[in-house]
Short mmCIF file of C-alpha atoms and ligand atoms in Angstrom, two decimals:
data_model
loop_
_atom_site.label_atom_id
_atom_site.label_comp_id
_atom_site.label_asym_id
_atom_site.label_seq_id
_atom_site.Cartn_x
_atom_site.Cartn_y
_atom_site.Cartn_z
CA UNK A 1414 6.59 -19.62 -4.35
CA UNK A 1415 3.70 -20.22 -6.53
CA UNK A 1416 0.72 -18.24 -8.12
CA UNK A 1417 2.50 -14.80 -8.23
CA UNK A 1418 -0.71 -13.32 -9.92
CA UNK A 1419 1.23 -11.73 -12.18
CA UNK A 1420 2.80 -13.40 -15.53
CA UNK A 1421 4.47 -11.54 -18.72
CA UNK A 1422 1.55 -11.51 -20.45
CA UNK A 1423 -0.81 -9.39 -17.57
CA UNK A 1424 2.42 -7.52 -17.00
CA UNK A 1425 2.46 -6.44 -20.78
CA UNK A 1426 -1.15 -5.50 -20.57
CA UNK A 1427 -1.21 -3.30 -18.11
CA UNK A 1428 2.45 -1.84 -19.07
CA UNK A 1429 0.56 -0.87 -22.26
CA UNK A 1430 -2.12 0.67 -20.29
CA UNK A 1431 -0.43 2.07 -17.94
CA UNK A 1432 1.58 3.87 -20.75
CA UNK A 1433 -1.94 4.86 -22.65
CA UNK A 1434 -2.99 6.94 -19.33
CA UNK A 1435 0.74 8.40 -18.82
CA UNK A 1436 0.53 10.56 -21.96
CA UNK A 1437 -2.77 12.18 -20.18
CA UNK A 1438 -1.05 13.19 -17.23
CA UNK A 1439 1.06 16.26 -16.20
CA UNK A 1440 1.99 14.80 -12.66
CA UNK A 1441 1.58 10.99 -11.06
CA UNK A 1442 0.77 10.48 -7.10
CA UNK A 1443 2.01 6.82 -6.65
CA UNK A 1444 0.51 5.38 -3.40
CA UNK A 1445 2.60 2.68 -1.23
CA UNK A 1446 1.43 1.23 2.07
CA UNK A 1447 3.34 2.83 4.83
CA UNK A 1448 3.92 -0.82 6.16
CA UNK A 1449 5.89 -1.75 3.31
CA UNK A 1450 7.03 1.37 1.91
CA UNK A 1451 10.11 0.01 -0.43
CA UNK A 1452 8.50 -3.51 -1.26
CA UNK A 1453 5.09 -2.09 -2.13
CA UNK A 1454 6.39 0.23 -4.72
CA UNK A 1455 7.00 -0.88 -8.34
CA UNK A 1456 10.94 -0.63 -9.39
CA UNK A 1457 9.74 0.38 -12.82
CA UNK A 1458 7.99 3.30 -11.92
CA UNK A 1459 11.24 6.09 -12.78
CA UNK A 1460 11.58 4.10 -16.09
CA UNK A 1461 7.57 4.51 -16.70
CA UNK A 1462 7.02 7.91 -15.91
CA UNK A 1463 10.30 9.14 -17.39
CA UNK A 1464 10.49 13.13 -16.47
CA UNK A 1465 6.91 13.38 -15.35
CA UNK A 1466 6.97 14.92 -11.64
CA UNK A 1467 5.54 12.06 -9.28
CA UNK A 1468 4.45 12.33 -5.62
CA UNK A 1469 4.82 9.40 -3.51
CA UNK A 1470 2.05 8.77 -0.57
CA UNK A 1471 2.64 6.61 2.42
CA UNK A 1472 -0.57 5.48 2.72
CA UNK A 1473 -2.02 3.59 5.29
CA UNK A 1474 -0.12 5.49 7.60
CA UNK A 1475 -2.70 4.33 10.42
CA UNK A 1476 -1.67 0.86 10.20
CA UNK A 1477 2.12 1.27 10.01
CA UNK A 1478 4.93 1.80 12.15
CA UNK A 1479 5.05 6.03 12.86
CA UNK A 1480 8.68 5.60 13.93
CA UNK A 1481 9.50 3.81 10.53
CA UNK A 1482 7.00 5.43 8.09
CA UNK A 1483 8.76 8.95 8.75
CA UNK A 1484 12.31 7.10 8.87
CA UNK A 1485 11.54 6.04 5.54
CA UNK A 1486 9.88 9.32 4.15
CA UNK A 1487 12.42 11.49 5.25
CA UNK A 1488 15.75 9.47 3.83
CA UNK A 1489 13.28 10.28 0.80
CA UNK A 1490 12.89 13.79 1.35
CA UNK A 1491 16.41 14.79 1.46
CA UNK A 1492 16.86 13.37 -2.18
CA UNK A 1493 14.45 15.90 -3.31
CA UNK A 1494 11.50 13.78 -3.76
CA UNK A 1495 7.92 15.14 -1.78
CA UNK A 1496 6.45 12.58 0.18
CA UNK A 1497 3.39 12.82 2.12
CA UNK A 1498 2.21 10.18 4.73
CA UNK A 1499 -1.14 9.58 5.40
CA UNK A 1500 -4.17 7.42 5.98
CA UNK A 1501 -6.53 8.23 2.59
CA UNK A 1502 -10.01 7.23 4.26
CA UNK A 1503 -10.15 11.15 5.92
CA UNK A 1504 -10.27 14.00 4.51
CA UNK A 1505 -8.07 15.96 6.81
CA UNK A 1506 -4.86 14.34 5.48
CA UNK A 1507 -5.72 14.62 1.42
CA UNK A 1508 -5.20 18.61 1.89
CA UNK A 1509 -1.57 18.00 1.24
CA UNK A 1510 -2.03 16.31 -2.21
CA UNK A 1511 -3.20 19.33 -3.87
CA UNK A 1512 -0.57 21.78 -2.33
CA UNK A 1513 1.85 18.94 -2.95
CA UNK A 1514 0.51 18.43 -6.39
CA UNK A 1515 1.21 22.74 -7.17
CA UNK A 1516 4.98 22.09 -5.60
CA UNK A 1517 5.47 19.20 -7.87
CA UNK A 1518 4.49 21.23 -11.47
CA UNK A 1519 6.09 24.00 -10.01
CA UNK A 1520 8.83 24.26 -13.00
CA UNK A 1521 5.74 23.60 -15.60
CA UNK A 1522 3.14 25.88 -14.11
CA UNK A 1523 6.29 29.10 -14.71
CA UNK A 1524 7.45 27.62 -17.65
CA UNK A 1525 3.73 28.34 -18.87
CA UNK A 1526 3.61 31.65 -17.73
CA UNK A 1527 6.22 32.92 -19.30
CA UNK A 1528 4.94 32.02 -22.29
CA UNK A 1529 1.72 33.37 -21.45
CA UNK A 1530 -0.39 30.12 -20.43
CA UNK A 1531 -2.35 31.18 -17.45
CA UNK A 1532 -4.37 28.52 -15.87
CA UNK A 1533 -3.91 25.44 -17.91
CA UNK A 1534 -5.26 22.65 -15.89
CA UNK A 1535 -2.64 20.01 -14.00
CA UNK A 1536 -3.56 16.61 -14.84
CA UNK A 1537 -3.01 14.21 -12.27
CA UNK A 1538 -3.80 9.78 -11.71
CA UNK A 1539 -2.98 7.72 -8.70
CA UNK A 1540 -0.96 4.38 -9.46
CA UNK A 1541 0.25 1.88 -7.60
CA UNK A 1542 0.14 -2.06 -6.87
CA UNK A 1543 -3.35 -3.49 -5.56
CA UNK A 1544 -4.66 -3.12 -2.80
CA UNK A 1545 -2.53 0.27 -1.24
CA UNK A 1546 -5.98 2.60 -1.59
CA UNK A 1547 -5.77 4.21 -4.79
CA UNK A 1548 -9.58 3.83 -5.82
CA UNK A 1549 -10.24 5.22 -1.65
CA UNK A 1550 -7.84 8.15 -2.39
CA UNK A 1551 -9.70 9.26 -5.22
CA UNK A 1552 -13.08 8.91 -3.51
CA UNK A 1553 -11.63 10.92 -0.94
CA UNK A 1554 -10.18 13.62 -3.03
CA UNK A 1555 -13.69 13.41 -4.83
CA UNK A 1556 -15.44 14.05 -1.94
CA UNK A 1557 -18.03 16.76 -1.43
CA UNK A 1558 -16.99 19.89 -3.06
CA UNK A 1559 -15.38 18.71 -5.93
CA UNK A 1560 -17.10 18.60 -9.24
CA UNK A 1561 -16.32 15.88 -12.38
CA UNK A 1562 -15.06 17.62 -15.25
CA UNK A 1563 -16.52 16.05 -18.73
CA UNK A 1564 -14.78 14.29 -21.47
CA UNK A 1565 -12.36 17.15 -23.21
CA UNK A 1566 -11.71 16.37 -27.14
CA UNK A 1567 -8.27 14.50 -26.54
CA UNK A 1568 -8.94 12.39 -23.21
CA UNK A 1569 -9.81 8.89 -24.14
CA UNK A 1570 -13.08 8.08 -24.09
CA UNK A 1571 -15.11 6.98 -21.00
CA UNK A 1572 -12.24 9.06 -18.67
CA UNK A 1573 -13.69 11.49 -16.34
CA UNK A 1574 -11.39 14.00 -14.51
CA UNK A 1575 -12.23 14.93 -11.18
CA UNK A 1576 -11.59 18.81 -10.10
CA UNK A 1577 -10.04 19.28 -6.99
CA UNK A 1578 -10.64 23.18 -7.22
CA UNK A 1579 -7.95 25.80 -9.04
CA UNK A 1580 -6.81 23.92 -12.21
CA UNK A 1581 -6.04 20.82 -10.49
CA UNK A 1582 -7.34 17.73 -12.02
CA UNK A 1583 -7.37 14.08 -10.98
CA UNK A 1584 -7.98 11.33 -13.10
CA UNK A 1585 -11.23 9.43 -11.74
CA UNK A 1586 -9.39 6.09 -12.58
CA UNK A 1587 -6.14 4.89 -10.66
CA UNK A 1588 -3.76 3.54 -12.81
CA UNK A 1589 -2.46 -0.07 -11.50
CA UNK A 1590 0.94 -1.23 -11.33
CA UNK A 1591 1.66 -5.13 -11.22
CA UNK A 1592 3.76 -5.52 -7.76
CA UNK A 1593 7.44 -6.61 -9.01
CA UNK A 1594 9.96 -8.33 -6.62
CA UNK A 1595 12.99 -11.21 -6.65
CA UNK A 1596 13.53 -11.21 -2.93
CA UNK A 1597 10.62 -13.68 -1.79
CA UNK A 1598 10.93 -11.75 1.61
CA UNK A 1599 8.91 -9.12 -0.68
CA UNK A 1600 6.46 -11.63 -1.31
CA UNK A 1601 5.65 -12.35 1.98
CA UNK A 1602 5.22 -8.83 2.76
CA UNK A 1603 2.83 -8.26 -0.38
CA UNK A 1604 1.13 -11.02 0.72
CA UNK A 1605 0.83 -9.62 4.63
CA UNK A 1606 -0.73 -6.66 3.13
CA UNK A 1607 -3.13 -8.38 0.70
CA UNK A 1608 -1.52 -6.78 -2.70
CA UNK A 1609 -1.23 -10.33 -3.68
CA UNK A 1610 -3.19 -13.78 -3.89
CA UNK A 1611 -2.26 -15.38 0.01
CA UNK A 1612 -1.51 -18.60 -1.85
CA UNK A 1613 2.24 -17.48 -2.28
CA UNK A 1614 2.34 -19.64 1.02
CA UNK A 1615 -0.39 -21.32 2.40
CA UNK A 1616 -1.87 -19.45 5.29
CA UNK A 1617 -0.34 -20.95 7.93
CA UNK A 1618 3.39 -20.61 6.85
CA UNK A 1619 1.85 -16.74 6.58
CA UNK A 1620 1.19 -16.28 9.65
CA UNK A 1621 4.21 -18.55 10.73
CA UNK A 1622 6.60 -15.76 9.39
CA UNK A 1623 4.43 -12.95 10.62
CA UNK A 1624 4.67 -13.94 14.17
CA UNK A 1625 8.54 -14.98 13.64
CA UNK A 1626 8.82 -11.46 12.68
CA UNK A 1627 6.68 -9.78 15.50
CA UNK A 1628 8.34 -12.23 18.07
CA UNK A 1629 12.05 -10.57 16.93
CA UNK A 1630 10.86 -6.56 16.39
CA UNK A 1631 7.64 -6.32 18.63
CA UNK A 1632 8.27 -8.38 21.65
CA UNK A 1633 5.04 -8.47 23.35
CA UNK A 1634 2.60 -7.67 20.85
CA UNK A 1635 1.36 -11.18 20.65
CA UNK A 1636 1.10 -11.71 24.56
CA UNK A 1637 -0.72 -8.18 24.64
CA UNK A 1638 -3.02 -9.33 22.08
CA UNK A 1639 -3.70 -12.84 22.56
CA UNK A 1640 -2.06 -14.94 25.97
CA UNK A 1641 -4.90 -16.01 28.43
CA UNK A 1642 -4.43 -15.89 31.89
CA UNK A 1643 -2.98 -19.79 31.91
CA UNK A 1644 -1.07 -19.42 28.34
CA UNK A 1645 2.77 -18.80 28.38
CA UNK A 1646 3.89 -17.63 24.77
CA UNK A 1647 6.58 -20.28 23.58
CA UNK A 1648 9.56 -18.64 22.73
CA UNK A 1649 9.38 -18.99 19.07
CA UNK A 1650 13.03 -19.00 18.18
CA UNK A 1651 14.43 -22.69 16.46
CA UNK A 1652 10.81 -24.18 17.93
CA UNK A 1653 8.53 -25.37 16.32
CA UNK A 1654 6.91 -22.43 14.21
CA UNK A 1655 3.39 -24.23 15.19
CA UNK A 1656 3.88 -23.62 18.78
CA UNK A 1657 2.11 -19.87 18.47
CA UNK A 1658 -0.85 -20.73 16.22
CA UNK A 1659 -1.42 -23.71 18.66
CA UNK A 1660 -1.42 -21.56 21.59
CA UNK A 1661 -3.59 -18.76 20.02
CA UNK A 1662 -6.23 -21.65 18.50
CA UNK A 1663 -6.56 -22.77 22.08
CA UNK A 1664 -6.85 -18.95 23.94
CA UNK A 1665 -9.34 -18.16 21.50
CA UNK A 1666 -11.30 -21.85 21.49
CA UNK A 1667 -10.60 -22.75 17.63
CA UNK A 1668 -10.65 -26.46 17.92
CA UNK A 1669 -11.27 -29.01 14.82
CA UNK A 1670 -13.44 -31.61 15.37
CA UNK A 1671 -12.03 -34.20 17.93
CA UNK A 1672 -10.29 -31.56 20.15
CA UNK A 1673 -7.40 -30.75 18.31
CA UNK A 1674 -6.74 -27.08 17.72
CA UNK A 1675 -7.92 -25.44 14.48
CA UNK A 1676 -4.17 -24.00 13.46
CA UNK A 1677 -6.12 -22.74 10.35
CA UNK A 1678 -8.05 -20.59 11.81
CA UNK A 1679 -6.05 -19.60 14.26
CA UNK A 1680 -3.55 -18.03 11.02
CA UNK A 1681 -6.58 -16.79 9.39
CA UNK A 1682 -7.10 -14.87 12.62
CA UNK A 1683 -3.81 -12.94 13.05
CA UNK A 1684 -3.51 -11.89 9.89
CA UNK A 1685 -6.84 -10.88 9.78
CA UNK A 1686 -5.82 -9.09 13.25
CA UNK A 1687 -2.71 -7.60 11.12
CA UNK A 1688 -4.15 -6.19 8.51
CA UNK A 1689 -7.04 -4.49 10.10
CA UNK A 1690 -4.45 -2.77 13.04
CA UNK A 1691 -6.01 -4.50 15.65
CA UNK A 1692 -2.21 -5.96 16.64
CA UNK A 1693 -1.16 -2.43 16.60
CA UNK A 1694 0.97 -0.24 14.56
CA UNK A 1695 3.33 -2.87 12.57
CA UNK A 1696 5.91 -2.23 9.60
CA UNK A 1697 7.40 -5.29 8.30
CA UNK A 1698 10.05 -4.17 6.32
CA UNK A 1699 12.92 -4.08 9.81
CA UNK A 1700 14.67 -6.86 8.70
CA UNK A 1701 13.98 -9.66 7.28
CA UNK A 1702 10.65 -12.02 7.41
P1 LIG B 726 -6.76 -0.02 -4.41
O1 LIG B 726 -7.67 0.86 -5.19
O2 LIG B 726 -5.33 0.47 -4.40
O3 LIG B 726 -6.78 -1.47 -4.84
O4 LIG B 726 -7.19 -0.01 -2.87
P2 LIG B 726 -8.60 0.44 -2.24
O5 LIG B 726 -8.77 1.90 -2.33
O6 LIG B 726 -9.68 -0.43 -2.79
O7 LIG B 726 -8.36 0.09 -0.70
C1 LIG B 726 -8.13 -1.24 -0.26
C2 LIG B 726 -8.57 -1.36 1.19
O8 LIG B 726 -7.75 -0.54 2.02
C3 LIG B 726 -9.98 -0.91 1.48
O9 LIG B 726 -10.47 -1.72 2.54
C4 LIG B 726 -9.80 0.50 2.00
O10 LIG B 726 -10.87 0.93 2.83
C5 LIG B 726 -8.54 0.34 2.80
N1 LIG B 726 -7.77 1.60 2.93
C6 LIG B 726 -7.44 2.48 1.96
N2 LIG B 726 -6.68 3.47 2.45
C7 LIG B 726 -6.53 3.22 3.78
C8 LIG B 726 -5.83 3.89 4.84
O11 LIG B 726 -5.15 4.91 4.67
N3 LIG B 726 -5.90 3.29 6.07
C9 LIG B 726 -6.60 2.15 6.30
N4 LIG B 726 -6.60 1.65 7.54
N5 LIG B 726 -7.26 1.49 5.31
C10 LIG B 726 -7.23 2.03 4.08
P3 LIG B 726 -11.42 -2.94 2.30
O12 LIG B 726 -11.52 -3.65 3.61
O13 LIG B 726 -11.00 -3.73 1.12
O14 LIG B 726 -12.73 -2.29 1.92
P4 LIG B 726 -13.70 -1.49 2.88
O15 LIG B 726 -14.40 -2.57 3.64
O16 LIG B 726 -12.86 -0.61 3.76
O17 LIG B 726 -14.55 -0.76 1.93
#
């Protein structure tokens, strides 16, 4: 494991800022990607946002495993916590947020009323680790329709809230969390979803566990996607982990110069297929990786 991205002294940073946009908020959304919906989450998020109601969006629901996704979501839901899965690029699946955001300040939005507070806006921000669609969330919530609201004596300076119609507000900047794991399975997972820097193994031991993985909990996938008529897929398991990137170089012509195949490119190429869905629906988190 090398290059993690993420040393004490970025982690302190963006604690601090994270902390800075916390006391703005009534209510946090924090996105995960549906394909690695424990790993992709930061463990520090309870501690962070201490009694503050929080929403937690599968995102990328597209991309992931359905089966899985609502496996995960609904262990979840029966501990009381709302959880909405969906893919934040359309607009049809952001209508939740706002209805979920009302359930979620429930408690706050009576506790008002009794004391007379009628329509106080509910302040909300997205946060999560990079890359899990927190700026495409907003964009989408911003959409047409909604109006920004302008700086408000007590909001930091340069922070724009975005209205998402009735007194719900969002915060036009996500908050990011720094991903936080021990298990390097995590890692490779973060890594498989591009939350952090690929170098945490070079590409090729990347793809070498991806297609470990798909060999044991999608059998097929890789035939489906990549065997020519003349190419057998070797059966991966106690081979030689180069045996599938060879294969896949030569179906798809990679070759370095001198007719050997181009392994690197051949990685390069399934994750690329990966992330993008073109292997299918995937979840990585059955098992290890
Ligand atoms: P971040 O703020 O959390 O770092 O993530 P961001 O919104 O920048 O999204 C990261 C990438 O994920 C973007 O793709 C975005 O389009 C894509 N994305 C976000 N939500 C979803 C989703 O629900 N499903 C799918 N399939 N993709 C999603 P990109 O390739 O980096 O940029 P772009 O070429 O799409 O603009």
């Amino acid at each position: 494991m090398q290059n993690l991205n993420w040393y004490p002294g970025h982690m302190t940073k963006a604690r601090r800022m994270m902390q800075e946009q916390l006391a703005l908020v009534d209510l946090l959304i924090e996105l995960a990607d549906a394909r690695v919906p424990a790993g992709s989450r930061n463990p520090d998020i309870a501690a962070l946002c201490g009694s503050k109601p929080r929403i937690l969006v599968l995102n990328k629901a597209d991309l992931a495993d359905p089966v899985r996704t609502e496996r995960y979501a609904s262990a979840l839901r029966e501990t009381g916590q709302l959880v909405l899965i969906m893919d934040a690029r359309t607009r049809k699946d952001t209508g939740g947020v706002r209805r979920a955001m009302e359930e979620a300040c429930r408690a706050k939005i009576e506790r008002d009323r009794k004391r007379g507070i009628l329509n106080r806006p509910l302040r909300a921000m997205a946060v999560g680790i990079p890359n899990v669609g927190k700026s495409t969330l907003i964009n989408t919530l911003a959409g047409r329709g909604s109006a920004k609201v302008g700086n408000r004596p007590g909001v930091t300076k340069g922070k724009q809230w975005i209205s998402l119609g009735g007194t719900m507000q969002l915060l036009d900047t996500p908050g990011i969390l720094w991903p936080r794991f021990e298990d390097p399975d995590i890692g490779v997972r973060l890594a498989l979803i591009g939350s952090i820097s690929d170098d945490i193994l070079d590409i090729g031991g990347l793809a070498s566990r991806l297609i470990r993985y798909l060999t044991a909990k999608y059998p097929g996938i890789m035939e489906r996607r990549y065997a020519g008529e003349n190419v057998r897929f070797p059966v991966i398991e106690g081979e030689d982990q180069t045996a599938h990137l060879r294969a896949v170089a030569m179906v798809r012509n990679l070759w370095k110069k001198g007719q050997e195949p181009d392994l690197a490119r051949a990685a390069a190429l399934i994750i690329d297929d990966f992330r993008s869905g073109r292997l299918g629906r995937i979840s990585l988190e059955d098992g290890s990786i």
